[in-house]
Structures are given as C-alpha cells and as structure tokens.
Amino acid sequence: MRDYKVTAIVAVRKIMRISNERTGISLTETPVKTITLGNGSELKLYDRSQKIAGDRWRVSLIARMEVPISCLTSAEADRVSASADEIKSALGTYAVFEHKSERNFVAEKKKDEIFNGLCDSFLKSSLSYLSHCEFPARFIVKSYKTYIKKTILSGIRK
C-alpha cells in the first residue's frame, strides 16, 4: 500500500511538471517590468533564467500580455463569423500573447548583460506593433482562428 502512495505522488509531480511545460508557466518566473502601452494593454516582462551547469545559464525572457476579450469590436468578430459571446466562450475572458527569447550556455558574468540585451531587442522590435490601437482586437481574432483550427484537427484525429 505504501509503494502505491509513493508512486501516485511521483506520478502527480510528473503530471504537474508536464502541465507547466505545456502551458509555458514556470514557478521560477521573476517579474522584471510592466509597461502600459498606448492601446491600454499591459505588457509584462519576466526573467525565467536557469542555471544549467557550473557557471553556465539559460537566459530566458518572457514577454506576456493578457488581452481582454472585451477589446474585440463587432467588425473584427464579423471577420471570423462569430459573435463576441462565442469567442468569449472559446477563449475565456482574455487571450494571452506570449513571446520567449532565450540564449543558452551563457557565462554567469554575462547573464545580466545578455538578459538586458534580450529585453532591449524585443522592445525595440515589438513595442510599436503591440501598442497599435488595432492589435488587441486582431490578436483575439487570430487566437480564435487558432482555437478553431485546433478543435477541427483534434476532431479529425479522433
């Protein structure tokens, strides 16, 4: 009986780890910066760097933005032939934009410099795109289209 409990605990831990890997959410994310964009959205930057061997690191930047479904306009909803309620029931109350940038096997001395470079590069190339007034609605439509494709493909596989 005792072996069964230990096996069950190990199985639950593996499932939790796999679940975290699939969602991309790690318990070791450190918030670095929150930026309020011109379109009213909030972009949050996280440091998910991990020590991998000796003085070597995997330097990881996660940029995440929760886009509320309420940002969706009726014109954008019409592009996918769905009502805002249908989209909300499919995606929930918000769609999550996420971008990951990583550098592997970085020396500990250069870790902060590399991380700051990843942040600067991401913000320089993406800030105007994410700040655009039409980005939230268009991102929701894209997320809904992706959801529909996955639903159709999972139906075909069964």
mmCIF file of C-alpha atoms in Angstrom:
data_model
loop_
_atom_site.group_PDB
_atom_site.id
_atom_site.type_symbol
_atom_site.label_atom_id
_atom_site.label_comp_id
_atom_site.label_asym_id
_atom_site.label_seq_id
_atom_site.Cartn_x
_atom_site.Cartn_y
_atom_site.Cartn_z
ATOM 1 C CA MET A 1 0.000 0.000 0.000
ATOM 2 C CA ARG A 2 2.804 2.391 0.854
ATOM 3 C CA ASP A 3 4.542 1.844 -2.506
ATOM 4 C CA TYR A 4 1.299 2.756 -4.233
ATOM 5 C CA LYS A 5 1.163 6.124 -2.426
ATOM 6 C CA VAL A 6 4.750 6.930 -3.355
ATOM 7 C CA THR A 7 4.085 6.007 -6.987
ATOM 8 C CA ALA A 8 0.966 8.174 -7.016
ATOM 9 C CA ILE A 9 2.856 11.166 -5.608
ATOM 10 C CA VAL A 10 5.625 10.762 -8.200
ATOM 11 C CA ALA A 11 3.018 10.485 -10.973
ATOM 12 C CA VAL A 12 1.266 13.661 -9.782
ATOM 13 C CA ARG A 13 4.582 15.540 -9.708
ATOM 14 C CA LYS A 14 5.357 14.396 -13.266
ATOM 15 C CA ILE A 15 1.910 15.487 -14.441
ATOM 16 C CA MET A 16 2.354 18.887 -12.777
ATOM 17 C CA ARG A 17 5.780 19.307 -14.414
ATOM 18 C CA ILE A 18 4.427 18.315 -17.827
ATOM 19 C CA SER A 19 1.457 20.641 -17.347
ATOM 20 C CA ASN A 20 3.783 23.525 -16.505
ATOM 21 C CA GLU A 21 5.908 22.732 -19.572
ATOM 22 C CA ARG A 22 2.850 22.695 -21.836
ATOM 23 C CA THR A 23 1.440 25.958 -20.531
ATOM 24 C CA GLY A 24 4.856 27.557 -20.528
ATOM 25 C CA ILE A 25 4.335 28.821 -16.999
ATOM 26 C CA SER A 26 7.194 28.217 -14.630
ATOM 27 C CA LEU A 27 7.207 28.740 -10.902
ATOM 28 C CA THR A 28 10.584 30.465 -11.224
ATOM 29 C CA GLU A 29 9.484 33.467 -13.301
ATOM 30 C CA THR A 30 10.642 36.737 -11.793
ATOM 31 C CA PRO A 31 8.705 39.875 -12.787
ATOM 32 C CA VAL A 32 11.085 42.449 -14.238
ATOM 33 C CA LYS A 33 9.000 45.226 -15.749
ATOM 34 C CA THR A 34 5.403 46.186 -16.531
ATOM 35 C CA ILE A 35 4.788 48.565 -19.428
ATOM 36 C CA THR A 36 1.445 50.249 -20.068
ATOM 37 C CA LEU A 37 1.030 50.519 -23.820
ATOM 38 C CA GLY A 38 -0.672 53.248 -25.840
ATOM 39 C CA ASN A 39 -3.665 50.997 -26.538
ATOM 40 C CA GLY A 40 -4.298 50.485 -22.807
ATOM 41 C CA SER A 41 -2.822 46.973 -22.600
ATOM 42 C CA GLU A 42 -0.156 45.985 -20.084
ATOM 43 C CA LEU A 43 2.963 44.171 -21.262
ATOM 44 C CA LYS A 44 4.782 42.270 -18.519
ATOM 45 C CA LEU A 45 8.379 41.113 -18.810
ATOM 46 C CA TYR A 46 9.658 38.158 -16.783
ATOM 47 C CA ASP A 47 13.076 36.635 -16.193
ATOM 48 C CA ARG A 48 12.968 32.830 -16.368
ATOM 49 C CA SER A 49 16.728 32.263 -16.438
ATOM 50 C CA GLN A 50 18.030 28.949 -15.109
ATOM 51 C CA LYS A 51 21.442 27.722 -14.101
ATOM 52 C CA ILE A 52 22.227 24.691 -16.257
ATOM 53 C CA ALA A 53 25.803 23.627 -15.441
ATOM 54 C CA GLY A 54 28.631 25.114 -13.418
ATOM 55 C CA ASP A 55 28.664 28.831 -14.146
ATOM 56 C CA ARG A 56 26.518 28.461 -17.292
ATOM 57 C CA TRP A 57 22.969 29.736 -17.634
ATOM 58 C CA ARG A 58 19.995 29.541 -19.959
ATOM 59 C CA VAL A 59 18.945 33.198 -20.080
ATOM 60 C CA SER A 60 15.212 33.496 -20.783
ATOM 61 C CA LEU A 61 12.972 36.493 -21.318
ATOM 62 C CA ILE A 62 9.205 36.015 -21.292
ATOM 63 C CA ALA A 63 7.013 38.868 -22.533
ATOM 64 C CA ARG A 64 3.348 38.317 -21.722
ATOM 65 C CA MET A 65 0.227 40.372 -22.256
ATOM 66 C CA GLU A 66 -3.333 39.458 -21.332
ATOM 67 C CA VAL A 67 -5.716 40.865 -23.932
ATOM 68 C CA PRO A 68 -9.288 41.105 -22.605
ATOM 69 C CA ILE A 69 -11.964 39.770 -24.940
ATOM 70 C CA SER A 70 -13.869 42.995 -24.264
ATOM 71 C CA CYS A 71 -11.366 44.709 -26.626
ATOM 72 C CA LEU A 72 -12.976 42.873 -29.537
ATOM 73 C CA THR A 73 -15.006 45.056 -31.871
ATOM 74 C CA SER A 74 -18.059 43.761 -33.714
ATOM 75 C CA ALA A 75 -16.306 44.426 -37.042
ATOM 76 C CA GLU A 76 -13.403 42.175 -36.023
ATOM 77 C CA ALA A 77 -15.793 39.481 -34.751
ATOM 78 C CA ASP A 78 -17.557 39.553 -38.122
ATOM 79 C CA ARG A 79 -14.241 38.658 -39.803
ATOM 80 C CA VAL A 80 -14.451 35.199 -38.219
ATOM 81 C CA SER A 81 -18.241 34.871 -38.478
ATOM 82 C CA ALA A 82 -18.645 34.594 -34.721
ATOM 83 C CA SER A 83 -20.252 36.662 -32.019
ATOM 84 C CA ALA A 84 -18.265 38.106 -29.143
ATOM 85 C CA ASP A 85 -20.039 35.647 -26.829
ATOM 86 C CA GLU A 86 -18.927 32.665 -28.938
ATOM 87 C CA ILE A 87 -15.363 33.910 -28.897
ATOM 88 C CA LYS A 88 -15.508 34.504 -25.150
ATOM 89 C CA SER A 89 -16.848 31.003 -24.510
ATOM 90 C CA ALA A 90 -13.996 29.560 -26.611
ATOM 91 C CA LEU A 91 -11.095 31.633 -25.257
ATOM 92 C CA GLY A 92 -12.268 32.697 -21.815
ATOM 93 C CA THR A 93 -12.134 36.258 -20.540
ATOM 94 C CA TYR A 94 -8.808 37.038 -22.224
ATOM 95 C CA ALA A 95 -6.321 35.818 -24.822
ATOM 96 C CA VAL A 96 -2.664 35.638 -23.826
ATOM 97 C CA PHE A 97 0.085 36.984 -26.064
ATOM 98 C CA GLU A 98 3.459 35.491 -25.147
ATOM 99 C CA HIS A 99 6.917 35.829 -26.635
ATOM 100 C CA LYS A 100 10.002 33.905 -25.469
ATOM 101 C CA SER A 101 13.622 34.777 -26.146
ATOM 102 C CA GLU A 102 16.425 32.522 -24.933
ATOM 103 C CA ARG A 103 20.187 32.253 -25.060
ATOM 104 C CA ASN A 104 21.868 29.037 -23.955
ATOM 105 C CA PHE A 105 25.148 28.359 -22.214
ATOM 106 C CA VAL A 106 25.767 31.960 -21.143
ATOM 107 C CA ALA A 107 28.579 32.661 -18.672
ATOM 108 C CA GLU A 108 27.353 33.856 -15.282
ATOM 109 C CA LYS A 109 29.369 37.085 -15.664
ATOM 110 C CA LYS A 110 27.428 37.986 -18.825
ATOM 111 C CA LYS A 111 23.971 36.816 -17.687
ATOM 112 C CA ASP A 112 22.604 40.269 -16.805
ATOM 113 C CA GLU A 113 24.102 41.881 -19.903
ATOM 114 C CA ILE A 114 22.553 39.227 -22.176
ATOM 115 C CA PHE A 115 19.165 39.481 -20.435
ATOM 116 C CA ASN A 116 19.127 43.278 -20.808
ATOM 117 C CA GLY A 117 20.053 42.844 -24.474
ATOM 118 C CA LEU A 118 17.129 40.436 -24.976
ATOM 119 C CA CYS A 119 14.774 42.965 -23.346
ATOM 120 C CA ASP A 120 16.073 45.869 -25.414
ATOM 121 C CA SER A 121 15.919 43.895 -28.653
ATOM 122 C CA PHE A 122 12.364 42.697 -28.008
ATOM 123 C CA LEU A 123 11.093 46.144 -27.024
ATOM 124 C CA LYS A 124 12.824 47.819 -29.970
ATOM 125 C CA SER A 125 11.307 45.413 -32.495
ATOM 126 C CA SER A 126 7.857 44.811 -30.972
ATOM 127 C CA LEU A 127 6.714 47.773 -28.903
ATOM 128 C CA SER A 128 5.162 49.767 -31.752
ATOM 129 C CA TYR A 129 3.401 46.616 -33.048
ATOM 130 C CA LEU A 130 1.975 45.712 -29.632
ATOM 131 C CA SER A 131 0.989 49.341 -28.935
ATOM 132 C CA HIS A 132 -1.031 49.686 -32.136
ATOM 133 C CA CYS A 133 -4.676 50.519 -31.436
ATOM 134 C CA GLU A 134 -5.913 47.562 -33.515
ATOM 135 C CA PHE A 135 -3.553 44.966 -32.020
ATOM 136 C CA PRO A 136 -5.840 43.720 -29.199
ATOM 137 C CA ALA A 137 -8.843 43.028 -31.447
ATOM 138 C CA ARG A 138 -6.744 41.458 -34.199
ATOM 139 C CA PHE A 139 -4.862 39.282 -31.719
ATOM 140 C CA ILE A 140 -8.149 37.990 -30.298
ATOM 141 C CA VAL A 141 -9.345 37.117 -33.808
ATOM 142 C CA LYS A 142 -6.053 35.314 -34.522
ATOM 143 C CA SER A 143 -6.313 33.410 -31.224
ATOM 144 C CA TYR A 144 -9.877 32.390 -32.031
ATOM 145 C CA LYS A 145 -8.867 31.157 -35.506
ATOM 146 C CA THR A 146 -6.071 29.107 -33.920
ATOM 147 C CA TYR A 147 -8.547 27.673 -31.414
ATOM 148 C CA ILE A 148 -10.947 26.676 -34.218
ATOM 149 C CA LYS A 149 -8.133 25.010 -36.219
ATOM 150 C CA LYS A 150 -7.004 23.018 -33.172
ATOM 151 C CA THR A 151 -10.588 21.978 -32.450
ATOM 152 C CA ILE A 152 -11.092 20.804 -36.030
ATOM 153 C CA LEU A 153 -7.771 18.927 -36.062
ATOM 154 C CA SER A 154 -8.497 17.211 -32.751
ATOM 155 C CA GLY A 155 -11.878 16.121 -34.158
ATOM 156 C CA ILE A 156 -10.188 14.647 -37.232
ATOM 157 C CA ARG A 157 -7.647 12.722 -35.122
ATOM 158 C CA LYS A 158 -10.368 11.005 -33.106
#
